[in-house]
Amino acid sequence: MAEASPLEKGAHPFSAYEFTLARRYLGARRKDGGIALIAIISFLGITLGVAALITIMSIMNGFRHELMSQLLGVQSHIYVDVRPQQYGNLDALTPEELTALSDEIAAVPGVVSVGQRVVGQALVSVGGRTGPAQVIGISREELATIERVSGTPEPGGNTGIQFGTFDGFGDGRNGGDIILIGQQLARNLGVMPGDEITLIGASGTATPFGMTPRRKAYEVGGVFSVGIYEFDQIVVFMPLDQAILFFSLDGPETIEARVANPDGMDPVLDEVVNRVRGRGIIYDWRQQNRSFYDALQVERVAMRMIMALVIGIAALNIITGLIMLVKNKGRDIAILRTMGATQGAMMRVFTTIGLMIGGVGAIGGVLLGIVLVLNIGVIQNFIQIITGVNPFNPEVYFLTTLPARLDWTEVTFAAGFGLFAAFLAAIPPAWRAARLDPVEALRYE
């Protein structure tokens, strides 16, 4: 019986000689039939693709997290609309019944605060300048729980009372005449704390000439910022009793509650529905921001698909490089086959080369992506200095800074997809190498 060749003696799937052969082929110089330059280009393509995917998805995650945190830091989580004029199947509630319903909602486990509110639209005018405003009537006690409005900003912080004070809000007859306005609205009007502005409401007094819009002057007690440009540009907080008077209402129009865990609030919401029992129309923050929330989700999926396509295109270089390598190393492959190397061994050698390129590229992409994400603010400032243009305009994105939030699930997905794309790209040339006929390859040698 013939003695087995060295390859046959120690050969088994993923043996040391397969890895050694793959490493030598990958590092071979061009004059020896290697593809070092193409391998480097392929490596850089995978690296940049993975880094771009990590960076883009981190920005998308940061964007979503920051916006939702800021929205939920200002907005309520559960709304109970009790307006009979808006919904014909509701009975008007007396002040006592409204208070009793608020107490029932406050007793639900998981609810941390409950308040009654009025929301209306008005025009704000001062010194010939006018603009739209959303007036929110709210009690002093409830507003004090919203740190992003009434809180004292931390050093360098952009939320809370920026100018003036929260003191005096809600004091006086019918809540007094002191209001809080958003920072962007204050800038547009050119007002500061202590200045007077005039609010003009649609409801007013009936006269022989028709309805006269209601006009009333209020003192700006404080200027707040919640960090959302659109919110800071339009919102005015007014004492609840004063808002009821200004809009000529019989009482509060909604009961609003905040919960401890907005993302897992379904059990709390179900209990609130049971306790309201048809006395109001109930909806939550997810329905309130449905179009915005869905848009973020669609954008996130679309960006992931686009960046994954970029990685896939980068992996095409691996196909080109390995096909050239198979062609250049055809004689070597034929000799190995005659020495006992199997088709499977040849296929594993070339898929290993693809995995080496993809693996090193994925690791490099992860490291580069993490560095970019951790220094995203520096990069934003650098681009702004060089171009003179803010790449993250707060008027467009409703945020004043570019957010980025690393999600290790996304990092794992990016690295795994880069490696998987490299593996798929290596299969066609590996299959070609495995099917190479040794007789044909050596016929003219």
PDB file of C-alpha atoms in Angstrom, residues 97-388:
ATOM      1  CA  GLU A  97     -65.755  65.366  39.180  1.00  0.00           C
ATOM      2  CA  LEU A  98     -62.627  66.445  37.308  1.00  0.00           C
ATOM      3  CA  THR A  99     -60.645  66.538  40.551  1.00  0.00           C
ATOM      4  CA  ALA A 100     -61.992  63.125  41.577  1.00  0.00           C
ATOM      5  CA  LEU A 101     -60.994  61.658  38.192  1.00  0.00           C
ATOM      6  CA  SER A 102     -57.505  63.149  38.545  1.00  0.00           C
ATOM      7  CA  ASP A 103     -57.187  61.548  41.981  1.00  0.00           C
ATOM      8  CA  GLU A 104     -58.251  58.159  40.602  1.00  0.00           C
ATOM      9  CA  ILE A 105     -55.593  58.352  37.882  1.00  0.00           C
ATOM     10  CA  ALA A 106     -52.958  59.470  40.388  1.00  0.00           C
ATOM     11  CA  ALA A 107     -53.688  56.358  42.472  1.00  0.00           C
ATOM     12  CA  VAL A 108     -52.721  54.013  39.612  1.00  0.00           C
ATOM     13  CA  PRO A 109     -49.425  52.207  40.393  1.00  0.00           C
ATOM     14  CA  GLY A 110     -46.676  53.538  38.129  1.00  0.00           C
ATOM     15  CA  VAL A 111     -48.134  57.031  37.764  1.00  0.00           C
ATOM     16  CA  VAL A 112     -45.761  59.599  39.253  1.00  0.00           C
ATOM     17  CA  SER A 113     -47.672  62.843  38.649  1.00  0.00           C
ATOM     18  CA  VAL A 114     -51.050  64.037  37.405  1.00  0.00           C
ATOM     19  CA  GLY A 115     -52.135  67.509  36.387  1.00  0.00           C
ATOM     20  CA  GLN A 116     -54.903  69.367  34.615  1.00  0.00           C
ATOM     21  CA  ARG A 117     -54.096  71.486  31.585  1.00  0.00           C
ATOM     22  CA  VAL A 118     -55.418  73.816  28.941  1.00  0.00           C
ATOM     23  CA  VAL A 119     -53.774  74.098  25.524  1.00  0.00           C
ATOM     24  CA  GLY A 120     -54.648  76.806  23.028  1.00  0.00           C
ATOM     25  CA  GLN A 121     -53.296  78.835  20.143  1.00  0.00           C
ATOM     26  CA  ALA A 122     -52.646  82.560  20.236  1.00  0.00           C
ATOM     27  CA  LEU A 123     -50.660  85.346  18.635  1.00  0.00           C
ATOM     28  CA  VAL A 124     -47.939  87.047  20.639  1.00  0.00           C
ATOM     29  CA  SER A 125     -47.111  90.673  19.910  1.00  0.00           C
ATOM     30  CA  VAL A 126     -44.526  93.163  21.149  1.00  0.00           C
ATOM     31  CA  GLY A 127     -43.085  96.316  19.577  1.00  0.00           C
ATOM     32  CA  GLY A 128     -44.627  95.644  16.192  1.00  0.00           C
ATOM     33  CA  ARG A 129     -43.305  92.085  16.060  1.00  0.00           C
ATOM     34  CA  THR A 130     -45.792  89.215  16.105  1.00  0.00           C
ATOM     35  CA  GLY A 131     -45.645  85.457  15.975  1.00  0.00           C
ATOM     36  CA  PRO A 132     -47.690  82.346  16.701  1.00  0.00           C
ATOM     37  CA  ALA A 133     -47.637  80.753  20.131  1.00  0.00           C
ATOM     38  CA  GLN A 134     -48.934  77.593  21.727  1.00  0.00           C
ATOM     39  CA  VAL A 135     -50.193  78.555  25.166  1.00  0.00           C
ATOM     40  CA  ILE A 136     -50.118  75.783  27.775  1.00  0.00           C
ATOM     41  CA  GLY A 137     -52.089  76.428  30.926  1.00  0.00           C
ATOM     42  CA  ILE A 138     -50.531  74.506  33.799  1.00  0.00           C
ATOM     43  CA  SER A 139     -50.447  74.694  37.583  1.00  0.00           C
ATOM     44  CA  ARG A 140     -47.320  75.896  39.346  1.00  0.00           C
ATOM     45  CA  GLU A 141     -47.020  72.581  41.195  1.00  0.00           C
ATOM     46  CA  GLU A 142     -47.057  70.511  38.001  1.00  0.00           C
ATOM     47  CA  LEU A 143     -44.687  72.824  36.130  1.00  0.00           C
ATOM     48  CA  ALA A 144     -42.230  72.554  39.010  1.00  0.00           C
ATOM     49  CA  THR A 145     -41.917  68.805  38.281  1.00  0.00           C
ATOM     50  CA  ILE A 146     -40.782  69.455  34.680  1.00  0.00           C
ATOM     51  CA  GLU A 147     -37.080  70.087  35.217  1.00  0.00           C
ATOM     52  CA  ARG A 148     -36.407  70.853  31.561  1.00  0.00           C
ATOM     53  CA  VAL A 149     -38.619  73.927  31.872  1.00  0.00           C
ATOM     54  CA  SER A 150     -38.512  75.178  35.445  1.00  0.00           C
ATOM     55  CA  GLY A 151     -35.212  73.705  36.637  1.00  0.00           C
ATOM     56  CA  THR A 152     -31.922  75.520  37.113  1.00  0.00           C
ATOM     57  CA  PRO A 153     -29.548  74.658  34.235  1.00  0.00           C
ATOM     58  CA  GLU A 154     -26.309  72.897  35.046  1.00  0.00           C
ATOM     59  CA  PRO A 155     -23.038  74.602  34.029  1.00  0.00           C
ATOM     60  CA  GLY A 156     -22.954  74.481  30.248  1.00  0.00           C
ATOM     61  CA  GLY A 157     -26.461  72.992  30.155  1.00  0.00           C
ATOM     62  CA  ASN A 158     -29.052  74.110  27.626  1.00  0.00           C
ATOM     63  CA  THR A 159     -32.268  73.218  29.463  1.00  0.00           C
ATOM     64  CA  GLY A 160     -34.236  74.882  32.244  1.00  0.00           C
ATOM     65  CA  ILE A 161     -34.668  78.565  33.082  1.00  0.00           C
ATOM     66  CA  GLN A 162     -32.028  80.376  31.026  1.00  0.00           C
ATOM     67  CA  PHE A 163     -32.983  83.927  32.049  1.00  0.00           C
ATOM     68  CA  GLY A 164     -35.234  85.251  34.783  1.00  0.00           C
ATOM     69  CA  THR A 165     -36.856  83.063  37.389  1.00  0.00           C
ATOM     70  CA  PHE A 166     -39.653  80.585  37.974  1.00  0.00           C
ATOM     71  CA  ASP A 167     -40.619  82.455  41.148  1.00  0.00           C
ATOM     72  CA  GLY A 168     -43.893  84.340  40.889  1.00  0.00           C
ATOM     73  CA  PHE A 169     -45.437  81.984  38.358  1.00  0.00           C
ATOM     74  CA  GLY A 170     -49.001  81.226  39.466  1.00  0.00           C
ATOM     75  CA  ASP A 171     -49.071  83.896  42.198  1.00  0.00           C
ATOM     76  CA  GLY A 172     -51.892  86.427  42.328  1.00  0.00           C
ATOM     77  CA  ARG A 173     -55.519  86.592  41.339  1.00  0.00           C
ATOM     78  CA  ASN A 174     -56.466  83.914  38.774  1.00  0.00           C
ATOM     79  CA  GLY A 175     -52.860  82.778  38.742  1.00  0.00           C
ATOM     80  CA  GLY A 176     -51.400  86.207  38.087  1.00  0.00           C
ATOM     81  CA  ASP A 177     -49.997  87.717  34.912  1.00  0.00           C
ATOM     82  CA  ILE A 178     -46.496  86.188  34.875  1.00  0.00           C
ATOM     83  CA  ILE A 179     -45.707  83.740  32.078  1.00  0.00           C
ATOM     84  CA  LEU A 180     -42.706  81.730  30.865  1.00  0.00           C
ATOM     85  CA  ILE A 181     -41.706  81.731  27.191  1.00  0.00           C
ATOM     86  CA  GLY A 182     -39.303  79.646  25.093  1.00  0.00           C
ATOM     87  CA  GLN A 183     -35.805  80.930  24.420  1.00  0.00           C
ATOM     88  CA  GLN A 184     -36.139  81.006  20.626  1.00  0.00           C
ATOM     89  CA  LEU A 185     -39.478  82.812  20.887  1.00  0.00           C
ATOM     90  CA  ALA A 186     -37.870  85.376  23.204  1.00  0.00           C
ATOM     91  CA  ARG A 187     -35.064  85.917  20.680  1.00  0.00           C
ATOM     92  CA  ASN A 188     -37.501  86.329  17.808  1.00  0.00           C
ATOM     93  CA  LEU A 189     -39.478  88.923  19.762  1.00  0.00           C
ATOM     94  CA  GLY A 190     -36.438  90.589  21.305  1.00  0.00           C
ATOM     95  CA  VAL A 191     -37.755  90.362  24.874  1.00  0.00           C
ATOM     96  CA  MET A 192     -36.180  89.561  28.218  1.00  0.00           C
ATOM     97  CA  PRO A 193     -37.569  88.846  31.706  1.00  0.00           C
ATOM     98  CA  GLY A 194     -39.498  91.842  33.000  1.00  0.00           C
ATOM     99  CA  ASP A 195     -40.745  92.885  29.551  1.00  0.00           C
ATOM    100  CA  GLU A 196     -44.433  92.872  28.682  1.00  0.00           C
ATOM    101  CA  ILE A 197     -45.887  91.032  25.710  1.00  0.00           C
ATOM    102  CA  THR A 198     -49.451  90.953  24.420  1.00  0.00           C
ATOM    103  CA  LEU A 199     -51.296  87.721  23.749  1.00  0.00           C
ATOM    104  CA  ILE A 200     -54.152  87.757  21.264  1.00  0.00           C
ATOM    105  CA  GLY A 201     -56.632  84.889  21.419  1.00  0.00           C
ATOM    106  CA  ALA A 202     -59.278  83.795  18.932  1.00  0.00           C
ATOM    107  CA  SER A 203     -62.020  83.814  21.567  1.00  0.00           C
ATOM    108  CA  GLY A 204     -63.209  87.176  22.743  1.00  0.00           C
ATOM    109  CA  THR A 205     -66.173  89.399  23.472  1.00  0.00           C
ATOM    110  CA  ALA A 206     -69.262  89.621  21.288  1.00  0.00           C
ATOM    111  CA  THR A 207     -69.960  93.166  20.033  1.00  0.00           C
ATOM    112  CA  PRO A 208     -72.430  94.667  17.528  1.00  0.00           C
ATOM    113  CA  PHE A 209     -69.595  94.455  15.011  1.00  0.00           C
ATOM    114  CA  GLY A 210     -68.881  90.788  15.705  1.00  0.00           C
ATOM    115  CA  MET A 211     -66.415  88.933  17.901  1.00  0.00           C
ATOM    116  CA  THR A 212     -63.513  90.987  19.185  1.00  0.00           C
ATOM    117  CA  PRO A 213     -60.335  88.950  19.756  1.00  0.00           C
ATOM    118  CA  ARG A 214     -59.232  88.890  23.362  1.00  0.00           C
ATOM    119  CA  ARG A 215     -56.043  90.836  24.063  1.00  0.00           C
ATOM    120  CA  LYS A 216     -54.136  90.855  27.314  1.00  0.00           C
ATOM    121  CA  ALA A 217     -50.669  91.959  28.389  1.00  0.00           C
ATOM    122  CA  TYR A 218     -48.472  89.595  30.401  1.00  0.00           C
ATOM    123  CA  GLU A 219     -45.090  89.956  32.040  1.00  0.00           C
ATOM    124  CA  VAL A 220     -42.277  87.642  30.989  1.00  0.00           C
ATOM    125  CA  GLY A 221     -41.111  86.094  34.240  1.00  0.00           C
ATOM    126  CA  GLY A 222     -38.578  83.672  32.787  1.00  0.00           C
ATOM    127  CA  VAL A 223     -37.114  82.386  29.547  1.00  0.00           C
ATOM    128  CA  PHE A 224     -36.708  78.596  29.351  1.00  0.00           C
ATOM    129  CA  SER A 225     -35.146  76.112  26.959  1.00  0.00           C
ATOM    130  CA  VAL A 226     -35.933  72.414  26.665  1.00  0.00           C
ATOM    131  CA  GLY A 227     -33.251  71.839  24.011  1.00  0.00           C
ATOM    132  CA  ILE A 228     -35.747  71.316  21.160  1.00  0.00           C
ATOM    133  CA  TYR A 229     -35.692  74.223  18.739  1.00  0.00           C
ATOM    134  CA  GLU A 230     -39.281  73.804  17.549  1.00  0.00           C
ATOM    135  CA  PHE A 231     -40.620  73.679  21.119  1.00  0.00           C
ATOM    136  CA  ASP A 232     -38.566  76.654  22.319  1.00  0.00           C
ATOM    137  CA  GLN A 233     -39.749  78.671  19.326  1.00  0.00           C
ATOM    138  CA  ILE A 234     -43.471  78.543  20.009  1.00  0.00           C
ATOM    139  CA  VAL A 235     -44.430  77.493  23.560  1.00  0.00           C
ATOM    140  CA  VAL A 236     -45.698  79.818  26.290  1.00  0.00           C
ATOM    141  CA  PHE A 237     -46.493  78.487  29.776  1.00  0.00           C
ATOM    142  CA  MET A 238     -49.334  80.299  31.551  1.00  0.00           C
ATOM    143  CA  PRO A 239     -50.888  79.660  34.987  1.00  0.00           C
ATOM    144  CA  LEU A 240     -53.830  77.265  34.622  1.00  0.00           C
ATOM    145  CA  ASP A 241     -56.521  79.562  36.039  1.00  0.00           C
ATOM    146  CA  GLN A 242     -55.288  82.433  33.876  1.00  0.00           C
ATOM    147  CA  ALA A 243     -55.378  80.245  30.747  1.00  0.00           C
ATOM    148  CA  ILE A 244     -58.969  79.191  31.516  1.00  0.00           C
ATOM    149  CA  LEU A 245     -59.897  82.862  31.801  1.00  0.00           C
ATOM    150  CA  PHE A 246     -57.950  83.913  28.694  1.00  0.00           C
ATOM    151  CA  PHE A 247     -59.540  81.273  26.457  1.00  0.00           C
ATOM    152  CA  SER A 248     -63.010  81.753  28.026  1.00  0.00           C
ATOM    153  CA  LEU A 249     -63.311  78.122  29.109  1.00  0.00           C
ATOM    154  CA  ASP A 250     -65.373  76.497  31.838  1.00  0.00           C
ATOM    155  CA  GLY A 251     -62.395  74.556  33.188  1.00  0.00           C
ATOM    156  CA  PRO A 252     -59.390  72.392  32.272  1.00  0.00           C
ATOM    157  CA  GLU A 253     -59.676  70.428  29.041  1.00  0.00           C
ATOM    158  CA  THR A 254     -57.269  67.566  29.663  1.00  0.00           C
ATOM    159  CA  ILE A 255     -55.878  65.493  32.492  1.00  0.00           C
ATOM    160  CA  GLU A 256     -52.275  64.555  31.821  1.00  0.00           C
ATOM    161  CA  ALA A 257     -50.183  61.983  33.655  1.00  0.00           C
ATOM    162  CA  ARG A 258     -46.513  61.090  33.731  1.00  0.00           C
ATOM    163  CA  VAL A 259     -45.351  57.533  34.444  1.00  0.00           C
ATOM    164  CA  ALA A 260     -42.148  56.066  35.813  1.00  0.00           C
ATOM    165  CA  ASN A 261     -41.359  54.004  32.697  1.00  0.00           C
ATOM    166  CA  PRO A 262     -42.704  55.499  29.445  1.00  0.00           C
ATOM    167  CA  ASP A 263     -41.310  52.639  27.323  1.00  0.00           C
ATOM    168  CA  GLY A 264     -43.132  49.972  29.356  1.00  0.00           C
ATOM    169  CA  MET A 265     -46.296  51.814  30.250  1.00  0.00           C
ATOM    170  CA  ASP A 266     -48.926  49.491  28.729  1.00  0.00           C
ATOM    171  CA  PRO A 267     -50.023  47.933  32.076  1.00  0.00           C
ATOM    172  CA  VAL A 268     -50.344  51.428  33.557  1.00  0.00           C
ATOM    173  CA  LEU A 269     -52.287  52.629  30.515  1.00  0.00           C
ATOM    174  CA  ASP A 270     -54.683  49.680  30.747  1.00  0.00           C
ATOM    175  CA  GLU A 271     -55.415  50.484  34.394  1.00  0.00           C
ATOM    176  CA  VAL A 272     -55.995  54.161  33.557  1.00  0.00           C
ATOM    177  CA  VAL A 273     -58.483  53.116  30.853  1.00  0.00           C
ATOM    178  CA  ASN A 274     -60.321  50.959  33.413  1.00  0.00           C
ATOM    179  CA  ARG A 275     -60.571  53.832  35.883  1.00  0.00           C
ATOM    180  CA  VAL A 276     -61.641  56.513  33.398  1.00  0.00           C
ATOM    181  CA  ARG A 277     -64.552  54.338  32.197  1.00  0.00           C
ATOM    182  CA  GLY A 278     -65.716  56.484  29.276  1.00  0.00           C
ATOM    183  CA  ARG A 279     -65.395  59.847  31.003  1.00  0.00           C
ATOM    184  CA  GLY A 280     -62.673  60.940  28.580  1.00  0.00           C
ATOM    185  CA  ILE A 281     -60.776  60.076  25.407  1.00  0.00           C
ATOM    186  CA  ILE A 282     -57.420  58.472  26.243  1.00  0.00           C
ATOM    187  CA  TYR A 283     -54.235  58.485  24.177  1.00  0.00           C
ATOM    188  CA  ASP A 284     -50.537  58.278  25.020  1.00  0.00           C
ATOM    189  CA  TRP A 285     -47.227  59.827  23.981  1.00  0.00           C
ATOM    190  CA  ARG A 286     -46.695  57.233  21.246  1.00  0.00           C
ATOM    191  CA  GLN A 287     -49.923  58.240  19.522  1.00  0.00           C
ATOM    192  CA  GLN A 288     -49.172  61.908  20.139  1.00  0.00           C
ATOM    193  CA  ASN A 289     -45.847  61.564  18.287  1.00  0.00           C
ATOM    194  CA  ARG A 290     -46.789  58.718  15.932  1.00  0.00           C
ATOM    195  CA  SER A 291     -45.683  60.269  12.644  1.00  0.00           C
ATOM    196  CA  PHE A 292     -42.456  61.547  14.161  1.00  0.00           C
ATOM    197  CA  TYR A 293     -41.656  58.220  15.848  1.00  0.00           C
ATOM    198  CA  ASP A 294     -42.435  56.211  12.702  1.00  0.00           C
ATOM    199  CA  ALA A 295     -40.299  58.554  10.587  1.00  0.00           C
ATOM    200  CA  LEU A 296     -37.325  57.925  12.870  1.00  0.00           C
ATOM    201  CA  GLN A 297     -37.806  54.164  12.592  1.00  0.00           C
ATOM    202  CA  VAL A 298     -38.070  54.232   8.788  1.00  0.00           C
ATOM    203  CA  GLU A 299     -35.013  56.462   8.509  1.00  0.00           C
ATOM    204  CA  ARG A 300     -33.038  54.163  10.775  1.00  0.00           C
ATOM    205  CA  VAL A 301     -33.865  51.053   8.726  1.00  0.00           C
ATOM    206  CA  ALA A 302     -33.165  52.861   5.449  1.00  0.00           C
ATOM    207  CA  MET A 303     -29.757  54.089   6.607  1.00  0.00           C
ATOM    208  CA  ARG A 304     -28.812  50.610   7.811  1.00  0.00           C
ATOM    209  CA  MET A 305     -29.704  49.130   4.418  1.00  0.00           C
ATOM    210  CA  ILE A 306     -27.786  51.820   2.518  1.00  0.00           C
ATOM    211  CA  MET A 307     -24.632  51.433   4.604  1.00  0.00           C
ATOM    212  CA  ALA A 308     -24.867  47.637   4.414  1.00  0.00           C
ATOM    213  CA  LEU A 309     -24.965  48.021   0.630  1.00  0.00           C
ATOM    214  CA  VAL A 310     -21.776  50.107   0.829  1.00  0.00           C
ATOM    215  CA  ILE A 311     -20.061  47.264   2.700  1.00  0.00           C
ATOM    216  CA  GLY A 312     -21.337  44.799   0.100  1.00  0.00           C
ATOM    217  CA  ILE A 313     -19.894  46.890  -2.729  1.00  0.00           C
ATOM    218  CA  ALA A 314     -16.564  47.099  -0.890  1.00  0.00           C
ATOM    219  CA  ALA A 315     -16.549  43.309  -0.597  1.00  0.00           C
ATOM    220  CA  LEU A 316     -16.677  42.989  -4.393  1.00  0.00           C
ATOM    221  CA  ASN A 317     -12.973  43.870  -4.428  1.00  0.00           C
ATOM    222  CA  ILE A 318     -12.380  40.585  -2.625  1.00  0.00           C
ATOM    223  CA  ILE A 319     -13.961  38.668  -5.516  1.00  0.00           C
ATOM    224  CA  THR A 320     -11.725  40.446  -8.029  1.00  0.00           C
ATOM    225  CA  GLY A 321      -8.591  39.912  -5.971  1.00  0.00           C
ATOM    226  CA  LEU A 322      -9.197  36.246  -5.260  1.00  0.00           C
ATOM    227  CA  ILE A 323     -10.051  35.445  -8.881  1.00  0.00           C
ATOM    228  CA  MET A 324      -6.712  36.987  -9.874  1.00  0.00           C
ATOM    229  CA  LEU A 325      -4.999  34.996  -7.120  1.00  0.00           C
ATOM    230  CA  VAL A 326      -6.559  31.729  -8.320  1.00  0.00           C
ATOM    231  CA  LYS A 327      -5.410  32.489 -11.850  1.00  0.00           C
ATOM    232  CA  ASN A 328      -1.870  33.391 -10.764  1.00  0.00           C
ATOM    233  CA  LYS A 329      -1.552  30.412  -8.437  1.00  0.00           C
ATOM    234  CA  GLY A 330      -3.107  27.858 -10.773  1.00  0.00           C
ATOM    235  CA  ARG A 331       0.144  25.864 -11.048  1.00  0.00           C
ATOM    236  CA  ASP A 332       0.563  25.791  -7.237  1.00  0.00           C
ATOM    237  CA  ILE A 333      -3.026  24.657  -6.781  1.00  0.00           C
ATOM    238  CA  ALA A 334      -2.541  21.869  -9.312  1.00  0.00           C
ATOM    239  CA  ILE A 335       0.618  20.645  -7.561  1.00  0.00           C
ATOM    240  CA  LEU A 336      -1.152  20.666  -4.188  1.00  0.00           C
ATOM    241  CA  ARG A 337      -4.024  18.674  -5.680  1.00  0.00           C
ATOM    242  CA  THR A 338      -1.629  16.047  -7.052  1.00  0.00           C
ATOM    243  CA  MET A 339      -0.015  15.820  -3.592  1.00  0.00           C
ATOM    244  CA  GLY A 340      -3.337  14.898  -2.047  1.00  0.00           C
ATOM    245  CA  ALA A 341      -5.063  18.199  -1.249  1.00  0.00           C
ATOM    246  CA  THR A 342      -8.824  17.827  -1.627  1.00  0.00           C
ATOM    247  CA  GLN A 343     -11.250  20.155  -3.357  1.00  0.00           C
ATOM    248  CA  GLY A 344     -12.636  21.053   0.069  1.00  0.00           C
ATOM    249  CA  ALA A 345      -9.169  21.989   1.300  1.00  0.00           C
ATOM    250  CA  MET A 346      -8.627  24.342  -1.649  1.00  0.00           C
ATOM    251  CA  MET A 347     -12.009  25.924  -1.097  1.00  0.00           C
ATOM    252  CA  ARG A 348     -11.282  26.444   2.595  1.00  0.00           C
ATOM    253  CA  VAL A 349      -7.896  28.027   1.814  1.00  0.00           C
ATOM    254  CA  PHE A 350      -9.431  30.735  -0.363  1.00  0.00           C
ATOM    255  CA  THR A 351     -12.470  31.353   1.841  1.00  0.00           C
ATOM    256  CA  THR A 352     -10.001  31.722   4.728  1.00  0.00           C
ATOM    257  CA  ILE A 353      -8.203  34.427   2.738  1.00  0.00           C
ATOM    258  CA  GLY A 354     -11.513  36.266   2.309  1.00  0.00           C
ATOM    259  CA  LEU A 355     -12.298  35.876   6.001  1.00  0.00           C
ATOM    260  CA  MET A 356      -8.848  37.201   6.923  1.00  0.00           C
ATOM    261  CA  ILE A 357      -9.427  40.330   4.860  1.00  0.00           C
ATOM    262  CA  GLY A 358     -12.969  40.710   6.216  1.00  0.00           C
ATOM    263  CA  GLY A 359     -11.959  39.977   9.809  1.00  0.00           C
ATOM    264  CA  VAL A 360      -9.087  42.453   9.907  1.00  0.00           C
ATOM    265  CA  GLY A 361     -11.229  44.994   8.047  1.00  0.00           C
ATOM    266  CA  ALA A 362     -14.114  44.511  10.500  1.00  0.00           C
ATOM    267  CA  ILE A 363     -11.815  44.955  13.509  1.00  0.00           C
ATOM    268  CA  GLY A 364     -10.290  48.065  11.951  1.00  0.00           C
ATOM    269  CA  GLY A 365     -13.757  49.383  11.128  1.00  0.00           C
ATOM    270  CA  VAL A 366     -14.984  48.841  14.692  1.00  0.00           C
ATOM    271  CA  LEU A 367     -11.980  50.680  16.151  1.00  0.00           C
ATOM    272  CA  LEU A 368     -12.260  53.530  13.645  1.00  0.00           C
ATOM    273  CA  GLY A 369     -16.029  53.768  14.124  1.00  0.00           C
ATOM    274  CA  ILE A 370     -15.717  53.956  17.919  1.00  0.00           C
ATOM    275  CA  VAL A 371     -13.067  56.687  17.626  1.00  0.00           C
ATOM    276  CA  LEU A 372     -15.307  58.684  15.259  1.00  0.00           C
ATOM    277  CA  VAL A 373     -18.355  58.325  17.508  1.00  0.00           C
ATOM    278  CA  LEU A 374     -16.482  59.333  20.669  1.00  0.00           C
ATOM    279  CA  ASN A 375     -15.093  62.420  18.908  1.00  0.00           C
ATOM    280  CA  ILE A 376     -18.180  63.382  16.911  1.00  0.00           C
ATOM    281  CA  GLY A 377     -18.362  66.808  18.568  1.00  0.00           C
ATOM    282  CA  VAL A 378     -14.764  67.610  17.646  1.00  0.00           C
ATOM    283  CA  ILE A 379     -15.435  66.515  14.061  1.00  0.00           C
ATOM    284  CA  GLN A 380     -18.557  68.692  13.888  1.00  0.00           C
ATOM    285  CA  ASN A 381     -16.650  71.743  15.119  1.00  0.00           C
ATOM    286  CA  PHE A 382     -13.781  71.052  12.697  1.00  0.00           C
ATOM    287  CA  ILE A 383     -16.159  70.856   9.720  1.00  0.00           C
ATOM    288  CA  GLN A 384     -17.869  74.061  10.835  1.00  0.00           C
ATOM    289  CA  ILE A 385     -14.526  75.891  11.124  1.00  0.00           C
ATOM    290  CA  ILE A 386     -13.294  74.684   7.727  1.00  0.00           C
ATOM    291  CA  THR A 387     -16.527  75.227   5.768  1.00  0.00           C
ATOM    292  CA  GLY A 388     -18.123  78.009   7.780  1.00  0.00           C
TER     293      GLY A 388
END
